[in-house]
Amino acid sequence: MKTVLGKIHLRWCETCNVPVLDKECSKCGNKTFEVKVTPPADARPAFENDITLINETLHNQFGITENIFENKVALVNKVPGTEYMQEIILDGQVVGILNYNEKGCQWKVIPTIEGARRFIKTVNKKIIVVKHDVPPYILKGASILRPGLAYASSDIKTDDDVIILVENEELISKYGDINGVYTDLLEKTPLEIDASKMDILGVGRARMDYKEMIDAQKGMIAKVRKSEEPKPANVNPVTSDFKTMVEANKTPMDKFETQAVGFMRNTAEKINLPPTVAYSGGKDSLVVYLLARNAFNNDPEIEKSQASYEILFNDTGIEFDETLENIDTMEKHYGKEILRTKSSDFWELVKTYGPPSRDNRWCSEECKLRPLGALIDAKYPKGCLTFVGLRKYESINRSKKPRIWQSPNIKKQTLAAPILEWTAMHVWIYILRNDAPYNVLYEQNFDRVGCFMCPAMETGEIELIKRNYAELWNKWESFLKQWAEENNYDDEWVKKGWKLKYPKDGKKRDNSDYTN
């Protein structure tokens, strides 16, 4: 089921080799083509650490050594669902999906056929080669059966993602046909298979491990996920960078900026309450901050009426250090004070309330809303208008929000969303265009910043925290283990059950209790 939350803006300029949010490139003037990604298509630029993680995964999984992303703008697009899945976009095409495999507790890339064509130059793992007379059946939708197998790399395990090749004359003449399969099991050493000289037929998933494949006389050895007539990879040789991406998007970004600034000015005049910006240290609120500077600092009428805007930040007590550093940086960079408030000590509250879960987010009330409400009561006795970085592409619930509404939790606060129609690409292009000091956490593989732990996090997001901030996560996990011991919960609860609706009667549970 597609999660369509708004218009899909993502397109690509083949000439400049960058993403463009319009039908025409602002830099070269050429037409762009649609990028076929999974809706809601809230893609973002891939930073250096994203590329590092992808390359490490490709090397571990397929033995690939080449960096196909070098000197090019790549994107990642989050796929909706309960698993961590990011489509990897290069040259305007999806080349694979970065996934955290909970069963295997490891990162993997699920390659597309186009991705496999690019990877094949240096791939030496997870390879299945079919006999030369098999492709017509595969192209009609058949799975790979044992009689059609010519070669399988010895590292293959059941359920592994595999790249499917077609044998060539060189392979046949070099190794001959040993009992119907070229087998390194009989040779005792791996065969020297030059995959780059063979055609890519498709990609799929193994249904047997290597030894089972060799020993079997019949049966399905691999399910083909996608197959196509062999052809070369569609590689765009043009190099690109973020500067080119910004230049290529001048026209659509001018349009979105003008509309958002106009909305903010009109709303401030209509609501007639002191304007504020809710700044969290995240990318979306950063854009709203930049728009507010444009909307109010550059409006002489508002300057005269002294209707200046304030910036509000709430420290939940479990923010990353980088977020708090970003608040200081913003104040210094733009010379404007940020009004700060802080919640009670989270680590004391959690001892009373227990770990927050998806059905019991007490942390939102205690660590965000209560202190912010107290600040607004003290600072704005008649109430205030707060511009927030809410976007419809983030979730179904947010896509249903109006652009202006009364806060259901803070009575004196009216909320407005100037970037409701913006995608993550609009956000990042605007930040880069303004050379704004964004939170460096985004360079650590994160799509979102905020509390370092949240019950809404996927397992893959938790693994990224562990990868980059092991000490911080160990502190949280130590608390979970202590809480589990005191309440007679099992290891599965510590692993993921705390995020969900968990038992209250103190009895041990099996894994089925920790599902949504």
XYZ file of C-alpha atoms in Angstrom:
516
model
C 0.000 0.000 0.000
C 1.420 3.367 -1.059
C 1.573 6.131 1.528
C 0.779 9.166 -0.633
C 0.765 12.242 1.613
C 1.145 14.931 -1.031
C 2.494 15.776 -4.452
C 5.708 13.951 -5.341
C 8.156 16.700 -6.312
C 11.334 14.662 -6.725
C 12.795 14.768 -10.233
C 16.316 14.642 -11.694
C 18.356 16.700 -14.147
C 20.415 14.353 -16.304
C 22.640 17.183 -17.554
C 23.665 18.435 -14.088
C 23.119 15.021 -12.438
C 21.309 16.438 -9.407
C 17.810 16.211 -7.900
C 15.434 18.983 -8.975
C 12.038 19.844 -7.495
C 10.607 21.147 -10.751
C 10.053 20.020 -14.336
C 12.904 22.234 -15.500
C 16.427 22.670 -14.123
C 17.168 26.241 -12.983
C 20.879 25.854 -13.800
C 20.912 24.419 -17.326
C 17.283 24.962 -18.359
C 16.797 21.359 -19.487
C 13.786 19.182 -18.731
C 13.991 16.830 -15.761
C 12.690 13.288 -15.344
C 10.657 11.753 -12.528
C 12.550 9.755 -9.905
C 10.614 6.563 -9.214
C 10.756 6.246 -5.446
C 8.359 4.909 -2.847
C 5.799 7.488 -1.603
C 5.617 9.723 0.326
C 8.988 10.398 -1.371
C 10.426 12.414 1.524
C 14.009 11.874 0.365
C 17.036 13.720 1.715
C 20.666 14.171 0.661
C 23.047 11.394 1.691
C 25.914 12.777 3.780
C 29.413 11.345 4.072
C 28.562 8.994 6.946
C 25.526 7.698 5.050
C 27.778 6.793 2.131
C 30.308 5.235 4.510
C 27.638 3.008 6.069
C 26.343 1.955 2.642
C 29.837 1.202 1.331
C 30.761 -0.764 4.469
C 27.574 -2.782 4.116
C 28.168 -3.475 0.414
C 31.713 -4.619 1.183
C 30.667 -6.915 4.034
C 27.732 -8.329 2.117
C 28.939 -8.625 -1.474
C 32.679 -8.012 -1.203
C 32.339 -4.782 -3.214
C 35.329 -2.438 -2.971
C 34.444 0.343 -5.422
C 32.840 3.584 -4.186
C 30.198 4.222 -6.847
C 29.032 7.373 -5.001
C 32.283 9.302 -5.305
C 31.872 12.929 -6.483
C 28.116 12.557 -6.946
C 25.013 13.723 -5.120
C 23.171 10.703 -3.716
C 19.881 10.614 -1.809
C 18.228 8.292 0.675
C 14.450 7.919 0.861
C 12.783 6.413 3.916
C 10.301 3.659 3.048
C 7.203 3.572 5.317
C 6.841 0.510 7.530
C 7.933 -1.040 10.801
C 11.452 -1.860 9.564
C 14.299 0.564 8.899
C 14.482 0.809 5.097
C 16.088 3.571 3.047
C 16.044 3.617 -0.749
C 19.455 4.607 -2.120
C 19.223 6.975 -5.099
C 22.099 7.648 -7.494
C 21.936 9.274 -10.939
C 18.177 9.586 -10.390
C 17.697 5.822 -9.984
C 17.124 3.576 -6.996
C 20.165 1.284 -6.794
C 19.239 -0.518 -3.593
C 17.592 -0.392 -0.185
C 19.600 -0.007 3.013
C 17.928 -2.177 5.632
C 18.626 -3.173 9.203
C 17.852 -6.867 9.367
C 16.466 -7.555 12.854
C 16.612 -11.329 12.420
C 20.286 -11.309 11.486
C 21.108 -8.242 13.631
C 23.049 -6.671 10.785
C 22.883 -4.037 8.074
C 22.283 -5.143 4.512
C 21.633 -3.665 1.097
C 18.824 -5.140 -0.976
C 20.065 -4.374 -4.514
C 17.878 -3.429 -7.457
C 18.867 -4.759 -10.876
C 20.294 -1.343 -11.765
C 22.262 -1.425 -8.537
C 23.550 -4.923 -9.274
C 24.766 -3.758 -12.692
C 26.809 -1.059 -10.975
C 28.076 -3.286 -8.147
C 29.169 -6.128 -10.411
C 32.593 -4.640 -11.207
C 34.036 -5.836 -7.902
C 31.406 -8.177 -6.446
C 32.647 -11.593 -5.260
C 30.012 -12.712 -2.741
C 26.343 -13.739 -2.788
C 26.478 -14.730 -6.471
C 24.290 -17.256 -8.251
C 25.102 -18.116 -11.871
C 22.437 -19.838 -13.947
C 23.025 -21.933 -17.051
C 22.863 -20.197 -20.411
C 19.521 -21.770 -21.372
C 17.709 -20.682 -18.171
C 17.105 -16.889 -18.698
C 13.946 -17.243 -20.871
C 12.196 -19.032 -17.992
C 13.414 -16.546 -15.370
C 12.241 -13.615 -17.485
C 8.756 -15.137 -17.511
C 8.656 -15.159 -13.712
C 10.086 -18.565 -12.817
C 12.235 -19.167 -9.762
C 15.715 -20.688 -10.028
C 15.546 -24.475 -9.731
C 18.454 -26.721 -8.901
C 18.898 -28.162 -12.429
C 19.426 -24.639 -13.776
C 22.267 -23.799 -11.385
C 25.773 -23.405 -12.835
C 27.561 -21.817 -9.870
C 26.870 -20.475 -6.377
C 29.328 -18.681 -4.105
C 30.035 -20.658 -0.971
C 29.080 -17.809 1.408
C 25.350 -18.012 0.564
C 22.948 -18.713 3.409
C 19.184 -19.182 3.320
C 17.333 -15.852 2.878
C 20.441 -14.004 1.688
C 19.933 -11.411 -1.028
C 21.739 -12.627 -4.127
C 22.804 -11.285 -7.509
C 21.835 -13.533 -10.416
C 24.221 -13.880 -13.379
C 24.219 -15.863 -16.602
C 27.140 -18.211 -17.362
C 29.356 -17.299 -20.288
C 31.666 -19.226 -22.609
C 34.743 -18.338 -20.531
C 33.242 -19.937 -17.423
C 32.234 -23.074 -19.299
C 35.610 -23.524 -21.008
C 37.612 -22.818 -17.820
C 35.830 -25.126 -15.392
C 33.738 -27.492 -17.427
C 30.593 -29.050 -16.016
C 31.221 -30.911 -12.732
C 28.090 -32.939 -12.009
C 25.964 -30.127 -13.341
C 27.505 -27.346 -11.250
C 30.833 -25.476 -11.035
C 31.479 -26.107 -7.383
C 34.131 -24.795 -5.052
C 32.854 -27.352 -2.516
C 34.505 -30.098 -4.614
C 37.488 -27.916 -5.456
C 37.983 -27.066 -1.737
C 39.029 -23.536 -2.731
C 36.881 -20.712 -4.162
C 36.690 -20.579 -7.934
C 38.027 -17.473 -9.610
C 34.755 -16.146 -10.979
C 35.037 -12.816 -12.836
C 31.482 -11.614 -12.334
C 32.173 -8.377 -14.243
C 32.376 -10.375 -17.486
C 28.955 -11.953 -17.037
C 25.511 -10.517 -17.675
C 23.186 -9.508 -14.825
C 19.879 -11.305 -15.156
C 18.239 -10.270 -11.900
C 18.242 -10.111 -8.123
C 16.578 -12.413 -5.639
C 16.707 -14.241 -2.349
C 18.277 -17.625 -1.612
C 15.931 -20.403 -0.490
C 18.777 -22.802 0.366
C 22.229 -22.336 1.789
C 25.255 -23.209 -0.334
C 25.712 -26.791 0.832
C 22.009 -27.541 0.367
C 22.231 -26.197 -3.179
C 25.173 -28.447 -3.993
C 23.684 -31.550 -2.386
C 20.169 -31.080 -3.799
C 19.035 -32.765 -7.007
C 15.898 -30.660 -7.378
C 13.900 -27.902 -5.722
C 13.899 -24.098 -5.636
C 17.295 -22.666 -4.738
C 16.386 -18.978 -5.123
C 13.298 -16.813 -5.502
C 13.760 -14.159 -8.179
C 12.594 -10.758 -6.974
C 13.147 -8.940 -10.275
C 14.592 -9.928 -13.646
C 15.285 -8.076 -16.886
C 16.954 -8.715 -20.214
C 20.696 -8.186 -19.654
C 21.952 -4.676 -20.463
C 24.722 -2.312 -19.278
C 24.361 -0.157 -16.172
C 22.844 3.261 -16.840
C 25.690 5.250 -15.267
C 25.716 9.032 -15.614
C 29.387 10.129 -15.879
C 28.646 13.722 -14.802
C 30.027 14.599 -11.356
C 27.946 16.802 -9.065
C 27.846 18.409 -5.635
C 25.494 20.197 -3.230
C 26.348 23.615 -4.713
C 25.135 22.477 -8.131
C 21.998 21.031 -6.516
C 21.198 24.391 -4.906
C 21.708 26.262 -8.187
C 19.524 23.764 -10.071
C 16.638 24.404 -7.666
C 16.593 28.226 -7.573
C 13.194 28.648 -9.242
C 11.166 26.167 -7.140
C 12.869 27.299 -3.924
C 12.183 30.984 -4.678
C 8.525 30.044 -5.122
C 8.297 28.047 -1.889
C 10.164 30.713 0.073
C 7.922 33.524 -1.167
C 4.788 31.574 -0.335
C 5.984 30.641 3.176
C 7.143 34.176 4.010
C 3.825 35.584 2.807
C 1.955 33.051 4.925
C 3.918 33.993 8.035
C 3.363 37.730 7.580
C -0.345 37.333 6.828
C -0.874 34.946 9.733
C 0.921 37.253 12.175
C -1.290 40.134 11.071
C -4.468 38.025 11.207
C -3.867 36.355 14.585
C -2.468 39.540 16.175
C -0.486 37.759 18.883
C 3.255 37.997 19.561
C 4.966 35.811 16.896
C 7.378 33.096 18.042
C 9.310 30.265 16.428
C 9.610 26.848 18.081
C 13.221 25.840 17.507
C 14.245 22.281 18.407
C 17.713 22.114 16.894
C 16.287 20.102 13.990
C 16.300 20.819 10.270
C 12.611 21.713 9.901
C 12.566 24.232 12.729
C 15.816 25.676 11.377
C 14.074 26.450 8.088
C 11.185 28.114 9.945
C 13.760 30.167 11.873
C 15.335 31.285 8.563
C 11.928 32.116 7.093
C 11.029 34.151 10.186
C 14.162 36.245 9.715
C 13.065 36.887 6.162
C 9.427 37.528 7.059
C 9.909 39.844 10.027
C 13.427 41.293 10.000
C 12.955 42.508 6.437
C 9.515 44.015 6.942
C 9.867 47.698 7.934
C 6.236 47.937 9.029
C 6.680 45.167 11.563
C 9.946 46.727 12.761
C 8.125 49.997 13.435
C 5.340 48.314 15.366
C 7.958 46.483 17.462
C 6.180 43.204 16.715
C 9.481 41.312 16.832
C 9.514 37.547 17.051
C 11.037 35.353 19.751
C 12.747 31.963 19.401
C 11.700 29.267 21.894
C 13.704 26.159 22.763
C 12.805 23.470 25.267
C 15.512 21.191 26.652
C 13.881 17.845 27.448
C 16.857 16.727 29.505
C 17.720 13.888 27.104
C 18.952 15.943 24.169
C 22.187 15.128 22.381
C 25.080 17.384 23.342
C 25.291 18.405 19.686
C 21.759 19.811 19.852
C 22.577 21.995 22.863
C 25.754 23.127 21.099
C 23.674 24.021 18.043
C 21.487 26.318 20.169
C 24.595 28.214 21.280
C 25.877 28.319 17.703
C 22.589 29.743 16.418
C 22.625 32.536 18.987
C 26.183 33.513 18.069
C 25.689 33.126 14.316
C 22.517 35.224 14.059
C 22.997 37.460 17.113
C 19.540 36.723 18.506
C 18.761 35.320 21.930
C 16.913 32.009 22.137
C 14.505 31.751 25.070
C 15.194 28.455 26.804
C 13.254 26.321 29.189
C 14.147 22.936 30.676
C 12.097 20.087 32.070
C 12.553 18.342 35.368
C 15.286 15.727 35.464
C 14.206 12.946 33.074
C 16.356 10.374 34.864
C 14.466 11.004 38.108
C 11.051 11.067 36.426
C 11.646 7.760 34.642
C 12.192 6.029 37.976
C 8.612 6.960 38.876
C 6.815 6.682 35.536
C 8.842 3.868 34.006
C 10.137 3.806 30.422
C 7.899 5.779 28.023
C 6.154 3.543 25.476
C 4.171 4.110 22.332
C 0.920 3.927 24.276
C 2.207 5.917 27.258
C 4.284 8.912 26.180
C 4.333 10.649 29.521
C 7.665 12.169 28.510
C 5.948 14.454 25.996
C 3.717 15.938 28.696
C 6.344 16.187 31.419
C 9.459 17.041 29.422
C 8.065 19.150 26.582
C 4.570 20.536 27.075
C 4.574 21.382 30.778
C 7.781 23.488 30.810
C 6.940 25.168 27.505
C 3.439 25.984 28.750
C 4.906 27.559 31.885
C 7.216 29.730 29.768
C 4.343 30.897 27.569
C 2.139 31.660 30.598
C 4.877 33.811 32.097
C 6.072 35.513 28.918
C 2.811 35.924 26.976
C -0.165 36.476 29.325
C -2.513 37.000 26.351
C -1.038 34.092 24.386
C 1.311 33.811 21.427
C 1.470 32.654 17.825
C 4.090 29.930 17.311
C 5.417 28.935 13.897
C 6.449 25.277 13.879
C 8.380 23.055 11.467
C 5.586 20.546 10.912
C 5.478 18.924 7.439
C 2.744 16.765 5.922
C 5.243 14.312 4.382
C 6.379 13.110 7.810
C 3.282 11.079 8.715
C -0.372 10.450 7.953
C -1.437 12.350 11.087
C 0.621 15.396 10.114
C -0.690 15.308 6.552
C -4.189 15.913 7.948
C -3.218 19.004 9.946
C -4.498 22.465 8.943
C -1.900 25.203 8.531
C -3.225 27.081 11.573
C -4.700 25.481 14.714
C -5.048 25.954 18.429
C -2.690 23.898 20.548
C -4.699 21.171 22.295
C -2.198 21.122 25.176
C -1.134 24.740 25.711
C -4.246 26.931 25.798
C -2.472 30.202 25.128
C -0.608 28.951 22.077
C -1.815 29.190 18.486
C 0.239 27.089 16.076
C 0.985 27.661 12.397
C 2.917 25.540 9.875
C 4.577 27.602 7.107
C 6.411 24.605 5.589
C 3.515 22.139 5.719
C 3.864 21.432 1.964
C 7.672 21.151 1.937
C 9.482 17.850 1.482
C 12.786 17.045 3.180
C 14.550 17.975 -0.073
C 12.997 21.473 0.008
C 14.209 21.768 3.598
C 17.780 20.690 2.918
C 18.177 22.731 -0.248
C 16.954 25.815 1.626
C 19.397 25.188 4.496
C 22.329 24.704 2.100
C 21.260 27.713 0.036
C 21.427 29.900 3.161
C 24.620 28.254 4.449
C 22.848 27.835 7.800
C 24.535 26.125 10.790
C 22.524 22.903 10.874
C 22.812 20.313 13.617
C 25.860 18.119 12.926
C 23.862 15.076 14.080
C 22.433 14.918 10.567
C 25.894 13.956 9.380
C 25.776 10.876 11.649
C 23.181 8.926 9.585
C 20.179 10.435 11.425
C 16.931 11.471 9.727
C 15.680 13.112 12.906
C 17.235 14.737 15.928
C 15.668 15.315 19.321
C 15.576 13.066 22.352
C 18.329 10.472 22.015
C 15.771 7.760 22.782
C 12.101 7.602 21.819
C 9.546 4.755 21.832
C 8.709 5.662 18.230
C 12.219 4.695 17.088
C 12.726 1.720 14.769
C 15.359 -0.892 15.575
C 17.568 0.449 12.788
C 17.495 3.919 14.325
C 18.525 2.442 17.666
C 21.420 0.674 15.954
C 22.559 4.015 14.550
C 22.538 5.460 18.085
C 24.619 2.498 19.242
C 26.962 2.921 16.283
C 27.602 6.623 16.903
C 26.788 7.135 20.600
C 27.379 3.812 22.330
C 27.990 5.321 25.769
C 24.714 7.230 25.711
C 22.699 4.178 24.685
C 24.447 1.983 27.262
C 23.191 4.341 29.970
C 19.602 3.882 28.762
C 19.971 0.122 28.353
C 21.368 -0.193 31.873
C 18.242 1.486 33.199
C 16.030 -0.848 31.110
C 17.807 -3.919 32.492
C 17.376 -2.690 36.047
C 13.684 -1.926 35.449
C 13.177 -5.347 33.838
C 14.772 -7.099 36.794
C 12.618 -5.192 39.282
C 9.426 -5.934 37.320
C 10.235 -9.497 36.233
C 10.415 -8.707 32.501
C 12.551 -10.776 30.129
C 15.421 -9.929 27.774
C 13.073 -9.473 24.840
C 11.371 -6.657 26.704
C 14.750 -4.954 27.189
C 15.499 -5.365 23.502
C 12.261 -3.921 22.114
C 9.312 -4.578 24.409
C 9.773 -1.345 26.364
C 8.708 0.647 23.289
C 5.392 -1.171 23.009
C 2.417 -1.889 25.219
C 3.956 -4.106 27.874
C 2.453 -6.307 30.596
C 1.596 -4.883 34.004
C 1.154 -8.044 36.068
C 4.830 -8.818 36.592
C 4.835 -12.106 34.652
C 7.457 -13.153 32.161
C 6.296 -12.839 28.555
C 7.161 -14.539 25.313
C 7.984 -12.624 22.138
C 4.358 -12.451 20.979
C 3.614 -9.954 23.747
C 5.939 -7.402 22.186
C 4.257 -6.902 18.845
C 2.207 -3.923 17.771
